[in-house]
PDB file of C-alpha atoms in Angstrom:
ATOM      1  CA  UNK P 577     108.423 143.805  92.967  1.00  0.00           C
ATOM      2  CA  UNK P 578     108.190 144.711  89.204  1.00  0.00           C
ATOM      3  CA  UNK P 579     111.599 146.387  88.609  1.00  0.00           C
ATOM      4  CA  UNK P 580     111.143 147.279  84.961  1.00  0.00           C
ATOM      5  CA  UNK P 581     107.742 148.924  85.573  1.00  0.00           C
ATOM      6  CA  UNK P 582     109.039 150.588  88.603  1.00  0.00           C
ATOM      7  CA  UNK P 583     111.982 152.283  86.669  1.00  0.00           C
ATOM      8  CA  UNK P 584     109.699 153.154  83.830  1.00  0.00           C
ATOM      9  CA  UNK P 585     106.919 154.798  85.818  1.00  0.00           C
ATOM     10  CA  UNK P 586     108.494 156.013  89.165  1.00  0.00           C
ATOM     11  CA  UNK P 587     111.680 157.811  88.125  1.00  0.00           C
ATOM     12  CA  UNK P 588     112.224 160.313  89.578  1.00  0.00           C
ATOM     13  CA  UNK P 589     110.962 158.654  92.713  1.00  0.00           C
ATOM     14  CA  UNK P 590     107.427 159.675  93.563  1.00  0.00           C
ATOM     15  CA  UNK P 591     106.820 157.606  96.705  1.00  0.00           C
ATOM     16  CA  UNK P 592     105.232 154.662  94.874  1.00  0.00           C
ATOM     17  CA  UNK P 593     106.498 151.107  94.270  1.00  0.00           C
ATOM     18  CA  UNK P 594     105.513 148.985  91.264  1.00  0.00           C
ATOM     19  CA  UNK P 595     104.745 145.381  92.257  1.00  0.00           C
ATOM     20  CA  UNK P 596     102.622 142.453  91.367  1.00  0.00           C
ATOM     21  CA  UNK P 597     100.545 140.409  93.787  1.00  0.00           C
ATOM     22  CA  UNK P 598      99.184 136.920  93.563  1.00  0.00           C
ATOM     23  CA  UNK P 599      96.833 135.608  96.185  1.00  0.00           C
ATOM     24  CA  UNK P 600      97.354 132.023  97.433  1.00  0.00           C
ATOM     25  CA  UNK P 601      94.052 130.182  97.707  1.00  0.00           C
ATOM     26  CA  UNK P 602      92.853 126.599  98.111  1.00  0.00           C
ATOM     27  CA  UNK P 603      89.729 127.471  96.065  1.00  0.00           C
ATOM     28  CA  UNK P 604      91.093 126.766  92.613  1.00  0.00           C
ATOM     29  CA  UNK P 605      89.916 124.771  89.623  1.00  0.00           C
ATOM     30  CA  UNK P 606      91.150 121.476  90.840  1.00  0.00           C
ATOM     31  CA  UNK P 607      89.481 121.896  94.230  1.00  0.00           C
ATOM     32  CA  UNK P 608      86.240 123.012  92.515  1.00  0.00           C
ATOM     33  CA  UNK P 609      86.395 119.844  90.388  1.00  0.00           C
ATOM     34  CA  UNK P 610      86.689 117.690  93.538  1.00  0.00           C
ATOM     35  CA  UNK P 611      83.770 119.639  95.193  1.00  0.00           C
ATOM     36  CA  UNK P 612      81.528 119.076  92.142  1.00  0.00           C
ATOM     37  CA  UNK P 613      82.428 115.295  92.224  1.00  0.00           C
ATOM     38  CA  UNK P 614      81.603 115.159  95.947  1.00  0.00           C
ATOM     39  CA  UNK P 615      78.171 116.756  95.322  1.00  0.00           C
ATOM     40  CA  UNK P 616      77.553 114.472  92.394  1.00  0.00           C
ATOM     41  CA  UNK P 617      78.251 111.381  94.536  1.00  0.00           C
ATOM     42  CA  UNK P 618      76.206 112.691  97.423  1.00  0.00           C
ATOM     43  CA  UNK P 619      73.068 112.766  95.187  1.00  0.00           C
ATOM     44  CA  UNK P 620      73.425 108.978  94.500  1.00  0.00           C
ATOM     45  CA  UNK P 621      71.605 106.348  96.666  1.00  0.00           C
ATOM     46  CA  UNK P 622      74.929 105.003  97.868  1.00  0.00           C
ATOM     47  CA  UNK P 623      76.564 108.479  98.229  1.00  0.00           C
ATOM     48  CA  UNK P 624      76.255 109.337 101.856  1.00  0.00           C
ATOM     49  CA  UNK P 625      77.462 105.857 102.943  1.00  0.00           C
ATOM     50  CA  UNK P 626      80.479 106.004 100.611  1.00  0.00           C
ATOM     51  CA  UNK P 627      81.435 109.627 101.616  1.00  0.00           C
ATOM     52  CA  UNK P 628      81.041 108.823 105.343  1.00  0.00           C
ATOM     53  CA  UNK P 629      84.309 107.003 105.205  1.00  0.00           C
ATOM     54  CA  UNK P 630      86.131 110.225 104.302  1.00  0.00           C
ATOM     55  CA  UNK P 631      84.034 112.575 106.240  1.00  0.00           C
ATOM     56  CA  UNK P 632      86.892 114.776 107.446  1.00  0.00           C
ATOM     57  CA  UNK P 633      88.242 115.218 103.961  1.00  0.00           C
ATOM     58  CA  UNK P 634      84.864 116.082 102.536  1.00  0.00           C
ATOM     59  CA  UNK P 635      84.324 118.707 105.226  1.00  0.00           C
ATOM     60  CA  UNK P 636      87.687 120.300 104.385  1.00  0.00           C
ATOM     61  CA  UNK P 637      86.973 120.492 100.650  1.00  0.00           C
ATOM     62  CA  UNK P 638      83.609 122.047 101.270  1.00  0.00           C
ATOM     63  CA  UNK P 639      85.146 124.697 103.642  1.00  0.00           C
ATOM     64  CA  UNK P 640      87.750 125.882 101.074  1.00  0.00           C
ATOM     65  CA  UNK P 641      85.500 125.894  97.962  1.00  0.00           C
ATOM     66  CA  UNK P 642      83.570 129.057  98.730  1.00  0.00           C
ATOM     67  CA  UNK P 643      82.948 129.913  95.176  1.00  0.00           C
ATOM     68  CA  UNK P 644      81.132 126.545  94.495  1.00  0.00           C
ATOM     69  CA  UNK P 645      78.033 126.730  92.408  1.00  0.00           C
ATOM     70  CA  UNK P 646      76.113 123.779  90.915  1.00  0.00           C
ATOM     71  CA  UNK P 647      75.453 125.750  87.715  1.00  0.00           C
ATOM     72  CA  UNK P 648      79.309 126.051  86.947  1.00  0.00           C
ATOM     73  CA  UNK P 649      79.919 122.328  86.723  1.00  0.00           C
ATOM     74  CA  UNK P 650      80.305 122.255  82.989  1.00  0.00           C
ATOM     75  CA  UNK P 651      82.690 125.155  83.027  1.00  0.00           C
ATOM     76  CA  UNK P 652      84.733 123.610  85.688  1.00  0.00           C
ATOM     77  CA  UNK P 653      84.992 120.247  83.817  1.00  0.00           C
ATOM     78  CA  UNK P 654      86.102 122.102  80.632  1.00  0.00           C
ATOM     79  CA  UNK P 655      88.715 124.157  82.479  1.00  0.00           C
ATOM     80  CA  UNK P 656      90.288 121.015  84.035  1.00  0.00           C
ATOM     81  CA  UNK P 657      90.194 119.116  80.720  1.00  0.00           C
ATOM     82  CA  UNK P 658      92.082 121.945  79.061  1.00  0.00           C
ATOM     83  CA  UNK P 659      94.520 122.416  81.852  1.00  0.00           C
ATOM     84  CA  UNK P 660      95.619 118.884  83.180  1.00  0.00           C
ATOM     85  CA  UNK P 661      98.141 118.977  86.038  1.00  0.00           C
ATOM     86  CA  UNK P 662     101.721 118.576  84.750  1.00  0.00           C
ATOM     87  CA  UNK P 663     103.783 119.934  87.583  1.00  0.00           C
ATOM     88  CA  UNK P 664     105.942 117.186  89.110  1.00  0.00           C
ATOM     89  CA  UNK P 665     105.130 118.330  92.657  1.00  0.00           C
ATOM     90  CA  UNK P 666     101.520 117.789  92.145  1.00  0.00           C
ATOM     91  CA  UNK P 667     101.681 114.726  89.923  1.00  0.00           C
ATOM     92  CA  UNK P 668      99.476 112.716  92.303  1.00  0.00           C
ATOM     93  CA  UNK P 669      96.590 115.066  91.707  1.00  0.00           C
ATOM     94  CA  UNK P 670      96.662 114.218  87.946  1.00  0.00           C
ATOM     95  CA  UNK P 671      95.040 110.756  88.520  1.00  0.00           C
ATOM     96  CA  UNK P 672      92.532 112.301  90.898  1.00  0.00           C
ATOM     97  CA  UNK P 673      91.743 114.973  88.279  1.00  0.00           C
ATOM     98  CA  UNK P 674      91.171 112.453  85.510  1.00  0.00           C
ATOM     99  CA  UNK P 675      89.036 110.296  87.864  1.00  0.00           C
ATOM    100  CA  UNK P 676      86.812 113.260  88.834  1.00  0.00           C
ATOM    101  CA  UNK P 677      86.259 114.215  85.150  1.00  0.00           C
ATOM    102  CA  UNK P 678      85.317 110.551  84.391  1.00  0.00           C
ATOM    103  CA  UNK P 679      82.877 110.477  87.265  1.00  0.00           C
ATOM    104  CA  UNK P 680      81.175 113.776  86.374  1.00  0.00           C
ATOM    105  CA  UNK P 681      80.920 112.696  82.662  1.00  0.00           C
ATOM    106  CA  UNK P 682      79.373 109.338  83.677  1.00  0.00           C
ATOM    107  CA  UNK P 683      82.344 107.403  81.960  1.00  0.00           C
ATOM    108  CA  UNK P 684      83.140 103.929  83.068  1.00  0.00           C
ATOM    109  CA  UNK P 685      86.494 102.717  83.805  1.00  0.00           C
ATOM    110  CA  UNK P 686      86.718  99.016  82.740  1.00  0.00           C
ATOM    111  CA  UNK P 687      89.348  96.592  84.032  1.00  0.00           C
ATOM    112  CA  UNK P 688      92.038  95.751  81.577  1.00  0.00           C
ATOM    113  CA  UNK P 689      91.015  98.146  78.806  1.00  0.00           C
ATOM    114  CA  UNK P 690      93.004 101.138  77.555  1.00  0.00           C
ATOM    115  CA  UNK P 691      96.115 102.665  78.843  1.00  0.00           C
ATOM    116  CA  UNK P 692      95.068 102.385  82.456  1.00  0.00           C
ATOM    117  CA  UNK P 693      95.084  98.644  82.852  1.00  0.00           C
ATOM    118  CA  UNK P 694      94.539  97.194  86.263  1.00  0.00           C
ATOM    119  CA  UNK P 695      96.625  94.105  87.039  1.00  0.00           C
ATOM    120  CA  UNK P 696      94.762  92.940  90.093  1.00  0.00           C
ATOM    121  CA  UNK P 697      91.357  92.880  91.820  1.00  0.00           C
ATOM    122  CA  UNK P 698      90.632  94.237  95.313  1.00  0.00           C
ATOM    123  CA  UNK P 699      88.407  92.161  97.576  1.00  0.00           C
ATOM    124  CA  UNK P 700      87.209  92.617 101.129  1.00  0.00           C
ATOM    125  CA  UNK P 701      88.982  89.658 102.974  1.00  0.00           C
ATOM    126  CA  UNK P 702      87.575  90.645 106.262  1.00  0.00           C
ATOM    127  CA  UNK P 703      83.987  90.558 104.998  1.00  0.00           C
ATOM    128  CA  UNK P 704      84.502  87.341 103.164  1.00  0.00           C
ATOM    129  CA  UNK P 705      85.998  85.664 106.285  1.00  0.00           C
ATOM    130  CA  UNK P 706      83.019  86.892 108.312  1.00  0.00           C
ATOM    131  CA  UNK P 707      80.498  85.479 105.897  1.00  0.00           C
ATOM    132  CA  UNK P 708      82.356  82.258 105.639  1.00  0.00           C
ATOM    133  CA  UNK P 709      82.474  81.858 109.443  1.00  0.00           C
ATOM    134  CA  UNK P 710      78.670  82.463 109.419  1.00  0.00           C
ATOM    135  CA  UNK P 711      78.202  79.593 107.069  1.00  0.00           C
ATOM    136  CA  UNK P 712      79.800  77.404 109.697  1.00  0.00           C
ATOM    137  CA  UNK P 713      78.117  78.523 112.973  1.00  0.00           C
ATOM    138  CA  UNK P 714      74.744  80.137 111.829  1.00  0.00           C
ATOM    139  CA  UNK P 715      72.772  77.415 113.732  1.00  0.00           C
ATOM    140  CA  UNK P 716      73.963  78.757 117.039  1.00  0.00           C
ATOM    141  CA  UNK P 717      74.643  82.493 116.349  1.00  0.00           C
ATOM    142  CA  UNK P 718      72.821  85.404 114.932  1.00  0.00           C
ATOM    143  CA  UNK P 719      74.839  87.393 112.359  1.00  0.00           C
ATOM    144  CA  UNK P 720      74.150  91.099 112.216  1.00  0.00           C
ATOM    145  CA  UNK P 721      75.402  92.468 108.830  1.00  0.00           C
ATOM    146  CA  UNK P 722      77.022  95.898 108.797  1.00  0.00           C
ATOM    147  CA  UNK P 723      77.342  96.234 105.047  1.00  0.00           C
ATOM    148  CA  UNK P 724      73.614  95.607 104.318  1.00  0.00           C
ATOM    149  CA  UNK P 725      72.511  97.329 107.564  1.00  0.00           C
ATOM    150  CA  UNK P 726      70.643  94.392 108.849  1.00  0.00           C
ATOM    151  CA  UNK P 727      70.403  93.192 112.442  1.00  0.00           C
ATOM    152  CA  UNK P 728      71.541  96.569 113.973  1.00  0.00           C
ATOM    153  CA  UNK P 729      71.626  96.659 117.785  1.00  0.00           C
ATOM    154  CA  UNK P 730      71.238  99.719 119.895  1.00  0.00           C
ATOM    155  CA  UNK P 731      73.541 100.748 122.628  1.00  0.00           C
ATOM    156  CA  UNK P 732      71.115 103.348 124.240  1.00  0.00           C
ATOM    157  CA  UNK P 733      67.432 104.065 124.492  1.00  0.00           C
ATOM    158  CA  UNK P 734      66.384 107.316 122.954  1.00  0.00           C
ATOM    159  CA  UNK P 735      63.283 108.922 121.423  1.00  0.00           C
ATOM    160  CA  UNK P 736      64.591 108.339 117.960  1.00  0.00           C
ATOM    161  CA  UNK P 737      65.800 104.830 118.814  1.00  0.00           C
ATOM    162  CA  UNK P 738      68.960 105.271 116.624  1.00  0.00           C
ATOM    163  CA  UNK P 739      71.601 106.226 119.219  1.00  0.00           C
ATOM    164  CA  UNK P 740      74.661 104.076 119.142  1.00  0.00           C
ATOM    165  CA  UNK P 741      73.755 101.498 116.527  1.00  0.00           C
ATOM    166  CA  UNK P 742      76.254  98.481 116.616  1.00  0.00           C
ATOM    167  CA  UNK P 743      76.676  95.441 114.576  1.00  0.00           C
ATOM    168  CA  UNK P 744      78.538  92.672 116.509  1.00  0.00           C
ATOM    169  CA  UNK P 745      79.787  89.980 114.154  1.00  0.00           C
ATOM    170  CA  UNK P 746      77.999  87.128 115.928  1.00  0.00           C
ATOM    171  CA  UNK P 747      75.469  86.987 118.852  1.00  0.00           C
ATOM    172  CA  UNK P 748      74.628  83.552 120.312  1.00  0.00           C
ATOM    173  CA  UNK P 749      70.993  82.462 120.067  1.00  0.00           C
ATOM    174  CA  UNK P 750      71.222  81.279 123.708  1.00  0.00           C
ATOM    175  CA  UNK P 751      69.244  83.888 125.615  1.00  0.00           C
ATOM    176  CA  UNK P 752      70.045  82.612 129.130  1.00  0.00           C
ATOM    177  CA  UNK P 753      73.888  82.450 128.612  1.00  0.00           C
ATOM    178  CA  UNK P 754      74.732  84.918 125.832  1.00  0.00           C
ATOM    179  CA  UNK P 755      77.949  84.793 123.940  1.00  0.00           C
ATOM    180  CA  UNK P 756      79.403  87.296 121.385  1.00  0.00           C
ATOM    181  CA  UNK P 757      82.022  86.387 118.750  1.00  0.00           C
ATOM    182  CA  UNK P 758      84.131  88.555 116.464  1.00  0.00           C
ATOM    183  CA  UNK P 759      85.581  87.400 113.195  1.00  0.00           C
ATOM    184  CA  UNK P 760      89.096  88.672 112.737  1.00  0.00           C
ATOM    185  CA  UNK P 761      90.796  88.157 109.402  1.00  0.00           C
ATOM    186  CA  UNK P 762      94.422  88.550 110.647  1.00  0.00           C
ATOM    187  CA  UNK P 763      97.058  86.618 112.590  1.00  0.00           C
ATOM    188  CA  UNK P 764      96.339  85.947 116.304  1.00  0.00           C
ATOM    189  CA  UNK P 765      99.332  88.053 117.389  1.00  0.00           C
ATOM    190  CA  UNK P 766      97.662  91.065 115.710  1.00  0.00           C
ATOM    191  CA  UNK P 767      94.592  90.879 117.756  1.00  0.00           C
ATOM    192  CA  UNK P 768      95.140  93.724 120.248  1.00  0.00           C
ATOM    193  CA  UNK P 769      93.716  96.470 122.392  1.00  0.00           C
ATOM    194  CA  UNK P 770      91.155  97.988 120.149  1.00  0.00           C
ATOM    195  CA  UNK P 771      89.796  94.464 119.369  1.00  0.00           C
ATOM    196  CA  UNK P 772      89.681  93.720 123.092  1.00  0.00           C
ATOM    197  CA  UNK P 773      87.741  96.957 123.774  1.00  0.00           C
ATOM    198  CA  UNK P 774      85.219  96.166 121.051  1.00  0.00           C
ATOM    199  CA  UNK P 775      84.325  92.735 122.227  1.00  0.00           C
ATOM    200  CA  UNK P 776      84.169  93.754 125.843  1.00  0.00           C
ATOM    201  CA  UNK P 777      81.824  96.575 124.888  1.00  0.00           C
ATOM    202  CA  UNK P 778      79.565  94.042 123.121  1.00  0.00           C
ATOM    203  CA  UNK P 779      79.736  91.601 126.061  1.00  0.00           C
ATOM    204  CA  UNK P 780      78.749  94.467 128.479  1.00  0.00           C
ATOM    205  CA  UNK P 781      75.788  95.472 126.213  1.00  0.00           C
ATOM    206  CA  UNK P 782      74.418  91.941 125.966  1.00  0.00           C
ATOM    207  CA  UNK P 783      75.269  90.756 129.515  1.00  0.00           C
ATOM    208  CA  UNK P 784      77.532  88.167 127.955  1.00  0.00           C
ATOM    209  CA  UNK P 785      80.274  86.539 130.281  1.00  0.00           C
ATOM    210  CA  UNK P 786      82.254  85.120 127.406  1.00  0.00           C
ATOM    211  CA  UNK P 787      83.433  86.391 124.064  1.00  0.00           C
ATOM    212  CA  UNK P 788      85.365  84.860 121.097  1.00  0.00           C
ATOM    213  CA  UNK P 789      87.768  85.973 118.426  1.00  0.00           C
ATOM    214  CA  UNK P 790      87.528  83.628 115.427  1.00  0.00           C
ATOM    215  CA  UNK P 791      90.493  83.938 113.168  1.00  0.00           C
ATOM    216  CA  UNK P 792      92.387  82.005 110.398  1.00  0.00           C
ATOM    217  CA  UNK P 793      95.237  79.778 111.900  1.00  0.00           C
ATOM    218  CA  UNK P 794      98.185  78.215 110.016  1.00  0.00           C
ATOM    219  CA  UNK P 795      99.787  76.080 112.773  1.00  0.00           C
ATOM    220  CA  UNK P 796      97.535  74.361 115.219  1.00  0.00           C
ATOM    221  CA  UNK P 797      93.981  74.723 116.625  1.00  0.00           C
ATOM    222  CA  UNK P 798      94.363  75.741 120.203  1.00  0.00           C
ATOM    223  CA  UNK P 799      91.925  77.857 122.007  1.00  0.00           C
ATOM    224  CA  UNK P 800      93.615  80.488 124.205  1.00  0.00           C
ATOM    225  CA  UNK P 801      91.344  81.845 126.968  1.00  0.00           C
ATOM    226  CA  UNK P 802      91.945  85.195 128.689  1.00  0.00           C
ATOM    227  CA  UNK P 803      90.363  86.308 131.890  1.00  0.00           C
ATOM    228  CA  UNK P 804      89.353  89.857 132.612  1.00  0.00           C
ATOM    229  CA  UNK P 805      91.293  91.675 135.346  1.00  0.00           C
ATOM    230  CA  UNK P 806      89.691  93.681 138.139  1.00  0.00           C
ATOM    231  CA  UNK P 807      91.313  96.189 140.509  1.00  0.00           C
ATOM    232  CA  UNK P 808      93.828  98.870 139.801  1.00  0.00           C
ATOM    233  CA  UNK P 809      97.589  99.148 139.674  1.00  0.00           C
ATOM    234  CA  UNK P 810      97.264 102.354 141.816  1.00  0.00           C
ATOM    235  CA  UNK P 811      95.842 100.324 144.702  1.00  0.00           C
ATOM    236  CA  UNK P 812      98.055  97.289 143.799  1.00  0.00           C
ATOM    237  CA  UNK P 813      94.964  95.069 143.923  1.00  0.00           C
ATOM    238  CA  UNK P 814      94.806  93.790 140.361  1.00  0.00           C
ATOM    239  CA  UNK P 815      93.527  90.208 140.114  1.00  0.00           C
ATOM    240  CA  UNK P 816      92.052  87.905 137.606  1.00  0.00           C
ATOM    241  CA  UNK P 817      88.147  87.534 137.669  1.00  0.00           C
ATOM    242  CA  UNK P 818      86.721  84.146 137.399  1.00  0.00           C
ATOM    243  CA  UNK P 819      83.492  84.991 135.531  1.00  0.00           C
ATOM    244  CA  UNK P 820      84.490  87.012 132.413  1.00  0.00           C
ATOM    245  CA  UNK P 821      86.372  85.262 129.651  1.00  0.00           C
ATOM    246  CA  UNK P 822      87.631  86.100 126.185  1.00  0.00           C
ATOM    247  CA  UNK P 823      88.789  83.297 123.915  1.00  0.00           C
ATOM    248  CA  UNK P 824      90.890  83.231 120.785  1.00  0.00           C
ATOM    249  CA  UNK P 825      89.962  80.300 118.588  1.00  0.00           C
ATOM    250  CA  UNK P 826      91.600  79.709 115.206  1.00  0.00           C
ATOM    251  CA  UNK P 827      90.371  77.784 112.107  1.00  0.00           C
ATOM    252  CA  UNK P 828      93.337  75.834 110.827  1.00  0.00           C
ATOM    253  CA  UNK P 829      93.813  76.609 107.181  1.00  0.00           C
ATOM    254  CA  UNK P 830      95.459  73.737 105.245  1.00  0.00           C
ATOM    255  CA  UNK P 831      98.194  74.532 102.724  1.00  0.00           C
ATOM    256  CA  UNK P 832     100.750  72.887 100.491  1.00  0.00           C
ATOM    257  CA  UNK P 833      98.334  70.752  98.572  1.00  0.00           C
ATOM    258  CA  UNK P 834      98.670  70.302  94.859  1.00  0.00           C
ATOM    259  CA  UNK P 835      95.028  69.982  93.885  1.00  0.00           C
ATOM    260  CA  UNK P 836      91.812  71.785  94.809  1.00  0.00           C
ATOM    261  CA  UNK P 837      90.020  68.575  95.582  1.00  0.00           C
ATOM    262  CA  UNK P 838      92.606  67.617  98.079  1.00  0.00           C
ATOM    263  CA  UNK P 839      92.542  70.980  99.706  1.00  0.00           C
ATOM    264  CA  UNK P 840      88.668  71.054  99.866  1.00  0.00           C
ATOM    265  CA  UNK P 841      88.683  67.637 101.492  1.00  0.00           C
ATOM    266  CA  UNK P 842      91.172  68.655 104.122  1.00  0.00           C
ATOM    267  CA  UNK P 843      89.432  72.020 104.649  1.00  0.00           C
ATOM    268  CA  UNK P 844      86.173  70.202 105.319  1.00  0.00           C
ATOM    269  CA  UNK P 845      87.877  68.245 108.158  1.00  0.00           C
ATOM    270  CA  UNK P 846      89.352  71.428 109.642  1.00  0.00           C
ATOM    271  CA  UNK P 847      85.900  73.047 109.547  1.00  0.00           C
ATOM    272  CA  UNK P 848      84.437  70.296 111.507  1.00  0.00           C
ATOM    273  CA  UNK P 849      87.222  70.356 114.111  1.00  0.00           C
ATOM    274  CA  UNK P 850      86.798  74.085 114.460  1.00  0.00           C
ATOM    275  CA  UNK P 851      83.097  74.069 114.951  1.00  0.00           C
ATOM    276  CA  UNK P 852      83.402  71.096 117.327  1.00  0.00           C
ATOM    277  CA  UNK P 853      85.971  72.953 119.335  1.00  0.00           C
ATOM    278  CA  UNK P 854      83.924  76.147 119.536  1.00  0.00           C
ATOM    279  CA  UNK P 855      80.634  74.435 120.431  1.00  0.00           C
ATOM    280  CA  UNK P 856      82.394  72.314 123.069  1.00  0.00           C
ATOM    281  CA  UNK P 857      83.882  75.444 124.572  1.00  0.00           C
ATOM    282  CA  UNK P 858      80.284  77.008 124.609  1.00  0.00           C
ATOM    283  CA  UNK P 859      78.965  73.953 126.465  1.00  0.00           C
ATOM    284  CA  UNK P 860      81.830  73.987 129.016  1.00  0.00           C
ATOM    285  CA  UNK P 861      81.286  77.634 129.828  1.00  0.00           C
ATOM    286  CA  UNK P 862      77.524  77.165 129.934  1.00  0.00           C
ATOM    287  CA  UNK P 863      78.049  74.415 132.525  1.00  0.00           C
ATOM    288  CA  UNK P 864      80.393  76.599 134.549  1.00  0.00           C
ATOM    289  CA  UNK P 865      77.969  79.576 134.569  1.00  0.00           C
ATOM    290  CA  UNK P 866      75.088  77.417 135.585  1.00  0.00           C
ATOM    291  CA  UNK P 867      77.119  75.921 138.390  1.00  0.00           C
ATOM    292  CA  UNK P 868      78.080  79.399 139.737  1.00  0.00           C
ATOM    293  CA  UNK P 869      74.369  80.419 139.519  1.00  0.00           C
ATOM    294  CA  UNK P 870      73.262  77.536 141.523  1.00  0.00           C
TER     295      UNK P 870
END
């Protein structure tokens, strides 16, 4: 309510009230800047793949920016440059605002230059681990590659042939007795329910009776084999099957060495032990499966 204007204009009282109204809206200059950045990225060859990782957030931004128009990009950039976010409550948006402006103006952000120095480099440890394992076992396993979209497998048969594309980390070359393996760049105790469901789904798809988790180990190389249950707790008939296995096998990583040469030499030994253990397990299970078939 505007008290001063009310006294000035509505005395004596005439049945009117003087007030100011401000509409609360998500469609503001900052959100418009984000929307323009999304559309700009979407036009790039890598755009759709990059934005697919934040599909929900992108959808929300598009829904609230009803006044978006591609022709207004220059105006939106200038408004945001003249009105940088200063309010302490929204301080996290300041970096986002600055980044969006840089992207829309095709400016590069170089490591270690200017006021925004970066004191570290991000790398995809899971991907590096997967590629490293592939260098050790590629003679016996196919290696579909999710990042480059190579070796995709299909879950279902459809007219388009693209329903349910999957990329198991490793698929054995043995057609008669298929094995699947999943590279996990994390401690063995962190391999849990979602990991189990993923490998079991791959095993079901490829008629594999055995699956593997290949992870970095610090203590000892010891294959731990799990057998799949059948039955239900409701009928109290849960029991272990004798034909479906999931094995956790770690690659022992040496540590505490003072020189790279010593570490590399020791690492080579561990690689040989790891591959030997994996292939030995494959042969043992192959023999067991063949015996059961006979």
